[in-house]
Short mmCIF file of C-alpha atoms in Angstrom, two decimals:
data_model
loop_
_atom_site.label_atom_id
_atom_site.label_comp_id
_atom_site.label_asym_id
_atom_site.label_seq_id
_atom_site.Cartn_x
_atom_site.Cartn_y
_atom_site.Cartn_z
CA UNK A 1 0.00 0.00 0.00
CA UNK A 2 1.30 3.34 -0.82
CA UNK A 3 0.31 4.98 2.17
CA UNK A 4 -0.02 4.02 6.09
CA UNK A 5 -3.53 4.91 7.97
CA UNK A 6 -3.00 7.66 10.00
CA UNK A 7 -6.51 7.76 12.37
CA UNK A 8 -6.33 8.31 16.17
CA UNK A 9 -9.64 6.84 16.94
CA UNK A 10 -9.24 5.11 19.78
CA UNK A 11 -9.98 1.11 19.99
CA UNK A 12 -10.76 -0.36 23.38
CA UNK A 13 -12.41 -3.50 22.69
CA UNK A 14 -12.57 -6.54 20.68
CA UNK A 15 -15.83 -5.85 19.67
CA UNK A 16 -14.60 -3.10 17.32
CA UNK A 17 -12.00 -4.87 15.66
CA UNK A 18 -14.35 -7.25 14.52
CA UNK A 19 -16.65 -4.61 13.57
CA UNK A 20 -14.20 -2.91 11.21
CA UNK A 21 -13.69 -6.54 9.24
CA UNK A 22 -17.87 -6.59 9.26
CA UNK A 23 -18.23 -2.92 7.54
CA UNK A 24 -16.60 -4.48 4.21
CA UNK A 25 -20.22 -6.44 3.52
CA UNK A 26 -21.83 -4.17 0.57
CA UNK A 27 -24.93 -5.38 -1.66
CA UNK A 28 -23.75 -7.55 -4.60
CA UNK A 29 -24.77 -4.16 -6.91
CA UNK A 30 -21.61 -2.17 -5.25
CA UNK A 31 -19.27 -5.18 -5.08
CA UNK A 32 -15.98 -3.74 -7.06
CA UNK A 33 -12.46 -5.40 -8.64
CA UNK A 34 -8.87 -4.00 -7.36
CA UNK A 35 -5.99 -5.18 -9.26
CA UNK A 36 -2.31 -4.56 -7.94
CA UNK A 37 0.48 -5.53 -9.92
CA UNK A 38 4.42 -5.18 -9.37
CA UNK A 39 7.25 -5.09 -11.47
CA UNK A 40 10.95 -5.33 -11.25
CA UNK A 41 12.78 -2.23 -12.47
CA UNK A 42 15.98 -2.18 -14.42
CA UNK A 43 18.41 -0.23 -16.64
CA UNK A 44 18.17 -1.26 -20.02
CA UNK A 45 21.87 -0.70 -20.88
CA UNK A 46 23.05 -3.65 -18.93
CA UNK A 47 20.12 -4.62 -16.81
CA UNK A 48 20.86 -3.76 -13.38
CA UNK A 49 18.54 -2.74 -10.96
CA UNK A 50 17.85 0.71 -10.14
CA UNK A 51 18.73 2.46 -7.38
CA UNK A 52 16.28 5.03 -5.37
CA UNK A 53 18.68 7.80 -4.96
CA UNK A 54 20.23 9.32 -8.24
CA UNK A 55 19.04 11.70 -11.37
CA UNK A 56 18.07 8.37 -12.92
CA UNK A 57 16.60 6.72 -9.66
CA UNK A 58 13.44 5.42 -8.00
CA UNK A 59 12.84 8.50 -6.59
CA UNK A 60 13.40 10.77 -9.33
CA UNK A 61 10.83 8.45 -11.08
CA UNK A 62 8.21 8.63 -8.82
CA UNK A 63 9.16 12.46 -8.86
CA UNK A 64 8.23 12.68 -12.41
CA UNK A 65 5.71 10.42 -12.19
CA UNK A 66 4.04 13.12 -9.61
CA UNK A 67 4.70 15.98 -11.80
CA UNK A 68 3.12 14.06 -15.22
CA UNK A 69 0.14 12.71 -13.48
CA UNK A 70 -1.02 14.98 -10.45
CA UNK A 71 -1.14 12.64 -7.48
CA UNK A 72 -0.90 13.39 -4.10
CA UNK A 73 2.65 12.48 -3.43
CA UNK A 74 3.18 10.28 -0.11
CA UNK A 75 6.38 11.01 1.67
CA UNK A 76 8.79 8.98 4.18
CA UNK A 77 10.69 11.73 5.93
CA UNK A 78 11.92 14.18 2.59
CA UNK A 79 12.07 11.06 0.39
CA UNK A 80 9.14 10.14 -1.67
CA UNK A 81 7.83 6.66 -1.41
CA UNK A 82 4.50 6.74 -3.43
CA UNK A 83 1.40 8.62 -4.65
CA UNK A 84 -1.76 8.45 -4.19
CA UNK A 85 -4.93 9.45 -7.08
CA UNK A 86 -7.47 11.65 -4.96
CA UNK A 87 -10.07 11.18 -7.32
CA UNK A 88 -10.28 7.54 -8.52
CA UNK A 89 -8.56 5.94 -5.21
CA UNK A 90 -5.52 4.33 -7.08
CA UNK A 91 -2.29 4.48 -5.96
CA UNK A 92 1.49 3.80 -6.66
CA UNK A 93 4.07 2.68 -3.90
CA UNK A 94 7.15 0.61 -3.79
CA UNK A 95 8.19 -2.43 -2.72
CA UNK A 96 11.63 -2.76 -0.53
CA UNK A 97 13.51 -3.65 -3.37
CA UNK A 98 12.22 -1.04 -5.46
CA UNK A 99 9.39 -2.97 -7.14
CA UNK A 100 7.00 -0.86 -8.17
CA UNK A 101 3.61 -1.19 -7.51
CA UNK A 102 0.33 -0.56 -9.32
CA UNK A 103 -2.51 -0.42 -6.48
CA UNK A 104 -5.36 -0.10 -9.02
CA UNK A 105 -8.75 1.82 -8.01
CA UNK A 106 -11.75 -0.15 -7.22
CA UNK A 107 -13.31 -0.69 -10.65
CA UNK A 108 -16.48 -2.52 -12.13
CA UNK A 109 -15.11 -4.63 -14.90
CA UNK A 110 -12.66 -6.44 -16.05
CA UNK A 111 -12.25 -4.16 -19.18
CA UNK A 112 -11.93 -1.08 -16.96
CA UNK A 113 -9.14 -2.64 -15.16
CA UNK A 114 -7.12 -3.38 -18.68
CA UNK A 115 -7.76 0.06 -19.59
CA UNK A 116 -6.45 1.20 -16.04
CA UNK A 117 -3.15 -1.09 -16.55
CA UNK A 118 -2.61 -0.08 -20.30
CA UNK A 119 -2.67 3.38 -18.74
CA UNK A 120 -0.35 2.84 -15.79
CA UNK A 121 2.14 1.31 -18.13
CA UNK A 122 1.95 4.16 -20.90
CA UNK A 123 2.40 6.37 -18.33
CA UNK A 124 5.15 4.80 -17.26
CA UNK A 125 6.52 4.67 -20.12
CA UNK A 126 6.66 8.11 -20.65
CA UNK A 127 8.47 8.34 -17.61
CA UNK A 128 10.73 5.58 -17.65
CA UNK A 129 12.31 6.03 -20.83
CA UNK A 130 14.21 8.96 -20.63
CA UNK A 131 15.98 7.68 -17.56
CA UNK A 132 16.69 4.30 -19.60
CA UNK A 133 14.80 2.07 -17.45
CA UNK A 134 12.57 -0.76 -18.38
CA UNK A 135 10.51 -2.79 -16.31
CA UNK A 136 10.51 -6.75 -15.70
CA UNK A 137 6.95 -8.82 -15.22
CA UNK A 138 8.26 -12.19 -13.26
CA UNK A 139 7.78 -13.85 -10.50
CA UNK A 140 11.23 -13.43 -8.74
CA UNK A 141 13.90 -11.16 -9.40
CA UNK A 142 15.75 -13.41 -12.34
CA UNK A 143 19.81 -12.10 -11.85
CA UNK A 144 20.36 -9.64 -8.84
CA UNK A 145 22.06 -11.26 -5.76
CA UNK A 146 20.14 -10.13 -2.52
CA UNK A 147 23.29 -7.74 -2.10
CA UNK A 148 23.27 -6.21 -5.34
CA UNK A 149 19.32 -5.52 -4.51
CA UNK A 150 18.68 -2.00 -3.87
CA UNK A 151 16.81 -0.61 -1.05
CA UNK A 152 13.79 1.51 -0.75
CA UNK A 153 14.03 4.54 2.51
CA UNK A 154 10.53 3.35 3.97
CA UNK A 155 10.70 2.77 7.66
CA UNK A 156 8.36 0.08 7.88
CA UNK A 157 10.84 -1.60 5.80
CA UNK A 158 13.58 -1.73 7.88
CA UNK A 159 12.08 -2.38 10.88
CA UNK A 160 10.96 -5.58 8.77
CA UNK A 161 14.05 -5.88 7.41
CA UNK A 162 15.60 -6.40 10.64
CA UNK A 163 12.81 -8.53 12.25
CA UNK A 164 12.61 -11.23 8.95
CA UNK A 165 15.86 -12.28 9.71
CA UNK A 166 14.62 -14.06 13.13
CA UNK A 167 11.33 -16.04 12.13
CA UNK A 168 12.44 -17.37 8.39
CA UNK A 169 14.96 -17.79 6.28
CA UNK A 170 13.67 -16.23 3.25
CA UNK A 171 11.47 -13.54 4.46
CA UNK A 172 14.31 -10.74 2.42
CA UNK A 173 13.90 -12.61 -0.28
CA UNK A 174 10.47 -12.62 0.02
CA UNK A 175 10.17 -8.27 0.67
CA UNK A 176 13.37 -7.96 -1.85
CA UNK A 177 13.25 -10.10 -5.19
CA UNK A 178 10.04 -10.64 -5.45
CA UNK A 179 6.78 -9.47 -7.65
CA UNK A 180 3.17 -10.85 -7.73
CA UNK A 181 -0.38 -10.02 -9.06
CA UNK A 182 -3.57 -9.95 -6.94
CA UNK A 183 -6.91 -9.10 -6.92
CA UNK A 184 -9.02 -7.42 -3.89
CA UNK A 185 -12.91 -8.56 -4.23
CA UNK A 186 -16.09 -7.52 -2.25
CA UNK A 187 -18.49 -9.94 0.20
CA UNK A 188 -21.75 -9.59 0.91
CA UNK A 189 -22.33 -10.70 4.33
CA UNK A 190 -20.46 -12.80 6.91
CA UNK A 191 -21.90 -15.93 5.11
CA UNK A 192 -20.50 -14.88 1.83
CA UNK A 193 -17.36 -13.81 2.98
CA UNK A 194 -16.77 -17.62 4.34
CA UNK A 195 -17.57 -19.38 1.61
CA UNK A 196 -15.31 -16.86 -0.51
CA UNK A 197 -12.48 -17.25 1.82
CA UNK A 198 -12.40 -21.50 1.65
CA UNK A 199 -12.73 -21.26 -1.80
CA UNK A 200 -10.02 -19.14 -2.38
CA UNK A 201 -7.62 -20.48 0.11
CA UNK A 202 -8.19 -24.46 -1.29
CA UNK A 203 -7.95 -23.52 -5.19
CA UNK A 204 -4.81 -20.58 -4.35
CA UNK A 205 -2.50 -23.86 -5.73
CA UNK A 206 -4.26 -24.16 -8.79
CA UNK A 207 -3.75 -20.12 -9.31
CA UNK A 208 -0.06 -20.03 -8.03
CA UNK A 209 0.27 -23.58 -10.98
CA UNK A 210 -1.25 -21.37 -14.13
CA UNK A 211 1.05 -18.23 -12.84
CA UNK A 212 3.95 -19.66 -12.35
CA UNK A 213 6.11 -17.61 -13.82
CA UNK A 214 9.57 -17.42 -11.56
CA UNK A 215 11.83 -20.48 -12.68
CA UNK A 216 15.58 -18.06 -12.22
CA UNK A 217 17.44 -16.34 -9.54
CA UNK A 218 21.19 -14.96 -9.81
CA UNK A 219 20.97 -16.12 -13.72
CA UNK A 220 20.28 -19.70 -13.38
CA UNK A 221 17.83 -21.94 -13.30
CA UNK A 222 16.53 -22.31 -9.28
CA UNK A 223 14.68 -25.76 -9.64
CA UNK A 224 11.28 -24.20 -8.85
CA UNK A 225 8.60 -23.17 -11.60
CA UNK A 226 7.09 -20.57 -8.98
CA UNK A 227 10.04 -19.74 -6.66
CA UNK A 228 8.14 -16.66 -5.14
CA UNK A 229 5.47 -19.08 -3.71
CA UNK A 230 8.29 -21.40 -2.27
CA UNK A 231 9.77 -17.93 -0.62
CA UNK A 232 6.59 -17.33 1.28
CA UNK A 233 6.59 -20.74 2.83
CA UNK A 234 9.94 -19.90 4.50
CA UNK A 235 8.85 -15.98 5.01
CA UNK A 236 7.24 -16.01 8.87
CA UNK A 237 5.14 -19.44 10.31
CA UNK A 238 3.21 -16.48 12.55
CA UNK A 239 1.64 -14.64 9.29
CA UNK A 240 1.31 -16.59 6.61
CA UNK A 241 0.05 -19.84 5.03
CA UNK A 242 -3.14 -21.71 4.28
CA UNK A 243 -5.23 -20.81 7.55
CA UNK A 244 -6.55 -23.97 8.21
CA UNK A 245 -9.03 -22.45 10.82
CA UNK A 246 -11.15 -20.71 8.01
CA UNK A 247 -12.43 -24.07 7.70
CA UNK A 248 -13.29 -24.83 10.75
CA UNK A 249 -17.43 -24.67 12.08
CA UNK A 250 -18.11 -21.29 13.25
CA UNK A 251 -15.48 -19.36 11.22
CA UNK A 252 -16.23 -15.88 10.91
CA UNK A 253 -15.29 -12.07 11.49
CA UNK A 254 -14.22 -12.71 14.93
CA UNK A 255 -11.96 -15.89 14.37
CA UNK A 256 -10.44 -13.89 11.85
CA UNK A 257 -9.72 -10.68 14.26
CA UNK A 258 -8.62 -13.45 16.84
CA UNK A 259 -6.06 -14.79 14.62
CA UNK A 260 -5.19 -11.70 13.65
CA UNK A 261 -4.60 -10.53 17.19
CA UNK A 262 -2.36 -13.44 17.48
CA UNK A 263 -0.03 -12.13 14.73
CA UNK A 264 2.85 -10.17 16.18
CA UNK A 265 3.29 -6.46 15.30
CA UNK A 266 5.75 -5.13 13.40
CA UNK A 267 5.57 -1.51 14.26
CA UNK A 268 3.43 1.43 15.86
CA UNK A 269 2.94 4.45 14.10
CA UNK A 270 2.52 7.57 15.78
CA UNK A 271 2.47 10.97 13.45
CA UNK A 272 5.30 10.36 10.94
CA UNK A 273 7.11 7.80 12.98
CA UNK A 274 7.33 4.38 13.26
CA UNK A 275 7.94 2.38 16.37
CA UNK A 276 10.04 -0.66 16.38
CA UNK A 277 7.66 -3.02 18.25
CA UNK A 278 8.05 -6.15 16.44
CA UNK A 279 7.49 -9.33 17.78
CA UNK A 280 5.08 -7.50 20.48
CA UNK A 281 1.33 -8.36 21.11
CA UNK A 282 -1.63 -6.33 19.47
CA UNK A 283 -3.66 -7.36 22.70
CA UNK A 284 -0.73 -5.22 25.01
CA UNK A 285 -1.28 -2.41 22.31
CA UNK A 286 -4.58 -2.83 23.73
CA UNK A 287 -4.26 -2.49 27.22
CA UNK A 288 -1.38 0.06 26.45
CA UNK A 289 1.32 -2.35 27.92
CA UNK A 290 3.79 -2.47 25.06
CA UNK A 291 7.12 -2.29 26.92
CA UNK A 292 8.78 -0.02 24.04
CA UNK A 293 5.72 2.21 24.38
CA UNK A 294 4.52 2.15 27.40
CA UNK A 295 0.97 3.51 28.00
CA UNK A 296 0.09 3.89 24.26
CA UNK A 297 -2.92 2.06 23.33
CA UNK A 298 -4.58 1.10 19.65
CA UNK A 299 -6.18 3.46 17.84
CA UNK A 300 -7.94 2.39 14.49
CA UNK A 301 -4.92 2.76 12.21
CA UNK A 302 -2.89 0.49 14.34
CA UNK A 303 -5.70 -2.54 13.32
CA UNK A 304 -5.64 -1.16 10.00
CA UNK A 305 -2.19 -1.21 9.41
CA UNK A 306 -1.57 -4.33 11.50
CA UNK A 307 -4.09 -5.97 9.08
CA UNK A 308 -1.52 -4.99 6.06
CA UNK A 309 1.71 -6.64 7.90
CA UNK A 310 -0.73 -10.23 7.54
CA UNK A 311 0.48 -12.26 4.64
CA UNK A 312 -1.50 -15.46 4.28
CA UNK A 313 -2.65 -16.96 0.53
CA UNK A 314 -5.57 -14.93 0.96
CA UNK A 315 -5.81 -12.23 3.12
CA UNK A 316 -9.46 -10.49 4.79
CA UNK A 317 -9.44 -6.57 5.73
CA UNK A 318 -12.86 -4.69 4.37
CA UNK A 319 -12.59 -6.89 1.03
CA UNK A 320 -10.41 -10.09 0.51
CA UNK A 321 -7.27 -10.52 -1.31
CA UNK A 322 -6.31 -13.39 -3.72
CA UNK A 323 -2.55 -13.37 -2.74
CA UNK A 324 -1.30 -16.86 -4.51
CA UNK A 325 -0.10 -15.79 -8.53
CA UNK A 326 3.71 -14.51 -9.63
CA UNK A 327 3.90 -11.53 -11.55
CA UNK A 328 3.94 -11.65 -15.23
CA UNK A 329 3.54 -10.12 -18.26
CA UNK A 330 1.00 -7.54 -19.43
CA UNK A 331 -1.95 -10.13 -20.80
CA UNK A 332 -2.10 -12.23 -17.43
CA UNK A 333 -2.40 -9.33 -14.81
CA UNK A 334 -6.11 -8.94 -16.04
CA UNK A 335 -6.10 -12.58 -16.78
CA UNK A 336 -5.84 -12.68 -12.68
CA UNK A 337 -9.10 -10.45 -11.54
CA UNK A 338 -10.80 -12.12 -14.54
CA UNK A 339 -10.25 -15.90 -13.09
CA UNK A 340 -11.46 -14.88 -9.90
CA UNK A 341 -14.17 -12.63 -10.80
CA UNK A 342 -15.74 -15.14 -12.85
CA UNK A 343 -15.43 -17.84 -9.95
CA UNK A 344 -16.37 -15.58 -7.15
CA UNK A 345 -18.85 -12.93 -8.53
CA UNK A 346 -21.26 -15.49 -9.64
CA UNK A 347 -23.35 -17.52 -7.36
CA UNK A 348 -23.89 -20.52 -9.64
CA UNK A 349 -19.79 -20.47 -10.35
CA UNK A 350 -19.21 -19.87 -6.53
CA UNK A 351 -21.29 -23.18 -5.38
CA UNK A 352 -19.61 -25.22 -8.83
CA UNK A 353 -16.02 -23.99 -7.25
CA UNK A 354 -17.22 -25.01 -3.67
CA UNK A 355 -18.44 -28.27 -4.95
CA UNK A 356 -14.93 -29.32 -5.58
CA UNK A 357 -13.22 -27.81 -2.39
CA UNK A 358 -15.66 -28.65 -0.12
CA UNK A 359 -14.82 -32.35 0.99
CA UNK A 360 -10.43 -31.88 0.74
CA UNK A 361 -8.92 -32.23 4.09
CA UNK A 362 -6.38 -29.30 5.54
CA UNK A 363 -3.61 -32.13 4.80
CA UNK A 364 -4.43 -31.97 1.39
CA UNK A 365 -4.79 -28.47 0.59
CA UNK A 366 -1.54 -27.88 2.43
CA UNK A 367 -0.05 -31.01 0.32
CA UNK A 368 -0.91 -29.08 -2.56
CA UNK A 369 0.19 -25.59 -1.55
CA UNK A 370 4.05 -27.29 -1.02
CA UNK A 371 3.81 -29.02 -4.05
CA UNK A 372 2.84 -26.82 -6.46
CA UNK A 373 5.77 -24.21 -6.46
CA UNK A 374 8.12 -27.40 -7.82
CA UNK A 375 5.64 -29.91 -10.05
CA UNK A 376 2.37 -27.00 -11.05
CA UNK A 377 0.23 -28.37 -12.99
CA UNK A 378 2.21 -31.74 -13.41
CA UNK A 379 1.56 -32.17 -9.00
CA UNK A 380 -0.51 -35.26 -8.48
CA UNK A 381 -3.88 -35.28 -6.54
CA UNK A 382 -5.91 -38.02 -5.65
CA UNK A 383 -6.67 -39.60 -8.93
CA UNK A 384 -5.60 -36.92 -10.97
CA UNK A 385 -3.85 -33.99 -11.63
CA UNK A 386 -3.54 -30.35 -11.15
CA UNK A 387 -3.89 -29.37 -14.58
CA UNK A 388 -7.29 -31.49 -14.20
CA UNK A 389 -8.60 -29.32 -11.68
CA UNK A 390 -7.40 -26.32 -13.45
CA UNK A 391 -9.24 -26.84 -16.76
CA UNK A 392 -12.47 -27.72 -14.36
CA UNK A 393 -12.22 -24.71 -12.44
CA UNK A 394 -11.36 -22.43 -15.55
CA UNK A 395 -14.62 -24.12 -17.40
CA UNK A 396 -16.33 -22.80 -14.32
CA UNK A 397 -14.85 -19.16 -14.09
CA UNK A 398 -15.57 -18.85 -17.85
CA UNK A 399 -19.12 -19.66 -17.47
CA UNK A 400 -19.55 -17.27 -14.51
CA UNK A 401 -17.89 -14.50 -16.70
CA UNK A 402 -20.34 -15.17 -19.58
CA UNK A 403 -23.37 -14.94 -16.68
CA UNK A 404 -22.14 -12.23 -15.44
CA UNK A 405 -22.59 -10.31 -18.80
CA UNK A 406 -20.26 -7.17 -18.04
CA UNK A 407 -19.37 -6.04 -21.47
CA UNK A 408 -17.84 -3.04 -23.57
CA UNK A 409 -17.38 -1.89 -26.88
CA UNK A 410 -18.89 -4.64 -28.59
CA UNK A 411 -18.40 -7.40 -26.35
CA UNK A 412 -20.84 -8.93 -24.16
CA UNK A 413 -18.58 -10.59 -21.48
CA UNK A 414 -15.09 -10.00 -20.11
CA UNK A 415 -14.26 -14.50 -21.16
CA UNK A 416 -11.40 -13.09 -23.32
CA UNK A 417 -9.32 -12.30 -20.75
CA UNK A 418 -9.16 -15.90 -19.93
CA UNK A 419 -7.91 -17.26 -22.94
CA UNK A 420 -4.39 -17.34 -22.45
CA UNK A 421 -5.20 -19.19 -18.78
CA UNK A 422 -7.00 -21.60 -20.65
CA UNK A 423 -4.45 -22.78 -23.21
CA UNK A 424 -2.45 -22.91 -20.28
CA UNK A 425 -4.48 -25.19 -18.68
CA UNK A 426 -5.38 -27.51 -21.85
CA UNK A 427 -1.45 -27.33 -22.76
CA UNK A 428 -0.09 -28.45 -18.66
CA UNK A 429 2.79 -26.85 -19.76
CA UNK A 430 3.41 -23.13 -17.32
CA UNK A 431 5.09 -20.26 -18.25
CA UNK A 432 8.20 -20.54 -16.52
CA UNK A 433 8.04 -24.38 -18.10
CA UNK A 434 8.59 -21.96 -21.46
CA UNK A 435 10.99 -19.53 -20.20
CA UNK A 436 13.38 -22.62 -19.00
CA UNK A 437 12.93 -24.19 -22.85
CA UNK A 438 13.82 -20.65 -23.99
CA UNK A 439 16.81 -20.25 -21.37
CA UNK A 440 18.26 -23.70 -22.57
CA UNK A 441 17.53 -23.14 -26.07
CA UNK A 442 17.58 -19.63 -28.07
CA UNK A 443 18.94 -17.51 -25.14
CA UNK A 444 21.44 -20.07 -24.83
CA UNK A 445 22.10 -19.58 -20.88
CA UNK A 446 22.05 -16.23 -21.08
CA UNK A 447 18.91 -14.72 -18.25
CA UNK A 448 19.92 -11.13 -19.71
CA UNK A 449 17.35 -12.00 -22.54
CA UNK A 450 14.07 -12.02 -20.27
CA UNK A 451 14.73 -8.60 -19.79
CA UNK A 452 14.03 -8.17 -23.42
CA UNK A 453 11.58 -10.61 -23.78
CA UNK A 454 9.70 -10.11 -20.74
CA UNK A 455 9.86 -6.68 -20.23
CA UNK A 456 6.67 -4.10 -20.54
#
């Protein structure tokens, strides 16, 4: 997100942090799509990253991008960190490795949201090319050692930074050389959220197998086909995962705020600084018994913000994020919102999806979130295969598009946007399956060509 909450309302029970998750139900008629995308910058003169500071750096960028577009710039300190559209709600912000981030504005369609991206990226464009950078749509960061990764002056970063390197052993990896695509969607009512929730959390697999899309790191093959969702499984035990509990009878707003609670904080936020409280307990923030800060209690941007530093496959604040696909290339960041849209925006695609989630056990959902980052579509299940349960589920989300009906300019459905999912799913083969035939075969070893290939 480009910008941390900044609201002093006070919390002082439990009862309110539930009711902030609650507020997100809306009538189907006002249910929206948000699309964020990320992308790895790089010089195209010899493909090295790009540094913030600098004439020709991230923050000269974003600088420009200010001055060409009219956002509201959001500032860390005297450096800029991201901008935020006043009118329309979208915003950009960076990653900690200088990924930059699209944060699109809620939108009704599918087509609106490839308009908004073919926008972003002119824009961008415009921007970029002057300074000689280019931008990179994979998964993981294909050649830059962790070292040679630059590093972006947000505080919340650092005091991340410094706290990944006690739970996991990948967590920098995870915050520093890697890019994904998601999609935020709308729930109805407590009910709907639920069923939204399981369904997204069992089929996440089947979305991380058709994305996978980060098979390099450091210029070689890394024996993974989706090495950003193997990163997250070694990220933080405490904040991620598969959230087995969502399952569970009598899952709801509150079990959610009660795991939530559970997650340690990362940082307190008071005015323009942030407090290194990681590790610490949102229930002392609560009874104002941090020991860094003692007395200070939670105020409604500490839930909201503590709701951002949460990092499971999908993720619940006022809407729910699909969290499970690498990065890619222009076509499949609206191929993304349209696979879930069509499976989650349409009742009769909703129950078809449910119908063949609803009787795997939390052993085998979990079996097939470690799988997939290694075997995809190939990973076995039961009595078949992944790609099986791909082509069934993209049969499904295809028919819920075409019900759904939300067309423009002469079309009267947003099913095109699936197409290239769905020769990836009749083919088995992913695209970092074609990027490692390409690496062994006309780029002859050399990853330098996916930053022409690749590129936006």
């Amino acid at each position: 997100m480009a910008r941390d909450l900044d609201d002093s309302t006070p919390l002082e029970t439990r009862d309110e942090l539930i009711a902030y998750l609650e507020s997100g139900c809306k009538p189907a008629s006002a249910f929206r799509i948000g699309t964020e995308h990320e992308k790895f910058g790089f010089y195209e003169a010899d493909c090295s990253p790009v540094p913030y500071e600098g004439e020709r750096g991230i923050g000269a960028l974003l600088h420009n991008m200010q001055v060409l577009l009219g956002w509201e710039p959001v500032m860390d300190g005297e450096d800029i960190i991201g901008l935020v559209d006043p009118t329309h709600g979208g915003a950009i912000s960076l990653e900690p490795g200088g990924q930059f981030e699209l944060s699109g504005a809620p939108l009704h369609s599918i087509h609106q949201t490839c308009r908004e991206v073919n926008s972003h990226l002119a824009q961008l464009r415009e921007v970029a090319e002057p300074l000689g950078i280019g931008f990179l749509g994979l998964g993981f960061s294909p050649k830059w050692t962790r070292a040679e990764t630059p590093r972006m002056p947000k505080q919340r970063y650092n005091i991340m930074t410094a706290y990944m390197q006690k739970v996991g052993t990948m967590g920098l990896d995870m915050m520093y050389r890697t890019c994904t695509v998601q999609v935020n969607l709308d729930f109805a009512s407590e009910a709907d959220m639920i069923k939204k929730m399981r369904v997204g959390l069992a089929l996440q697999p089947i979305a991380t197998s058709l994305f996978a899309n980060s098979p390099f790191k450091e210029g070689e093959p890394n024996g993974f086909l989706s090495l950003r969702s193997e990163v997250w499984k070694h990220t933080d035990a405490d904040r991620t995962g598969m959230l087995p509990f969502v399952f569970d009878d009598g899952f709801g707003f509150e079990a959610y705020a009660d795991y939530a609670l559970n997650v340690p904080l990362y940082f307190v936020k008071r005015g323009e600084t942030y407090h290194d409280v990681a590790g610490d307990s949102f229930r002392d923030l609560m009874d104002g018994k941090l020991a860094k800060l003692p007395g200070v209690r939670a105020t409604q941007s500490d839930w909201v913000n503590h709701l951002t530093t949460i990092f499971p496959e999908v993720r619940l604040k006022k809407f729910i994020e699909m969290r499970g696909a690498d990065g890619g290339p222009w076509g499949r960041l609206c191929a993304l919102p349209a696979l879930w849209v069509g499976l989650m925006y349409d009742g009769t695609a909703l129950d078809a999806a449910w119908d063949i989630v609803k009787d795997w056990s939390a052993e085998e959902r979990e079996t097939l979130r470690d799988a997939v980052p290694t075997t995809a579509l190939k990973t076995p299940f039961r009595n078949r295969t992944v790609q099986d349960i791909a082509k069934e589920v993209m049969a499904i989300a295809h028919d819920g598009l075409k019900r759904r009906a939300a067309g423009y300019g002469g079309e009267n459905d947003e099913t095109r946007f699936l197409e290239e999912l769905c020769e990836i799913a009749e083919s088995g083969v992913t695209p970092a399956e074609r990027m490692l035939e390409e690496f062994q075969g006309p780029w002859k070893g050399d990853i330098d060509h996916a930053f022409e290939e690749y590129a936006y």
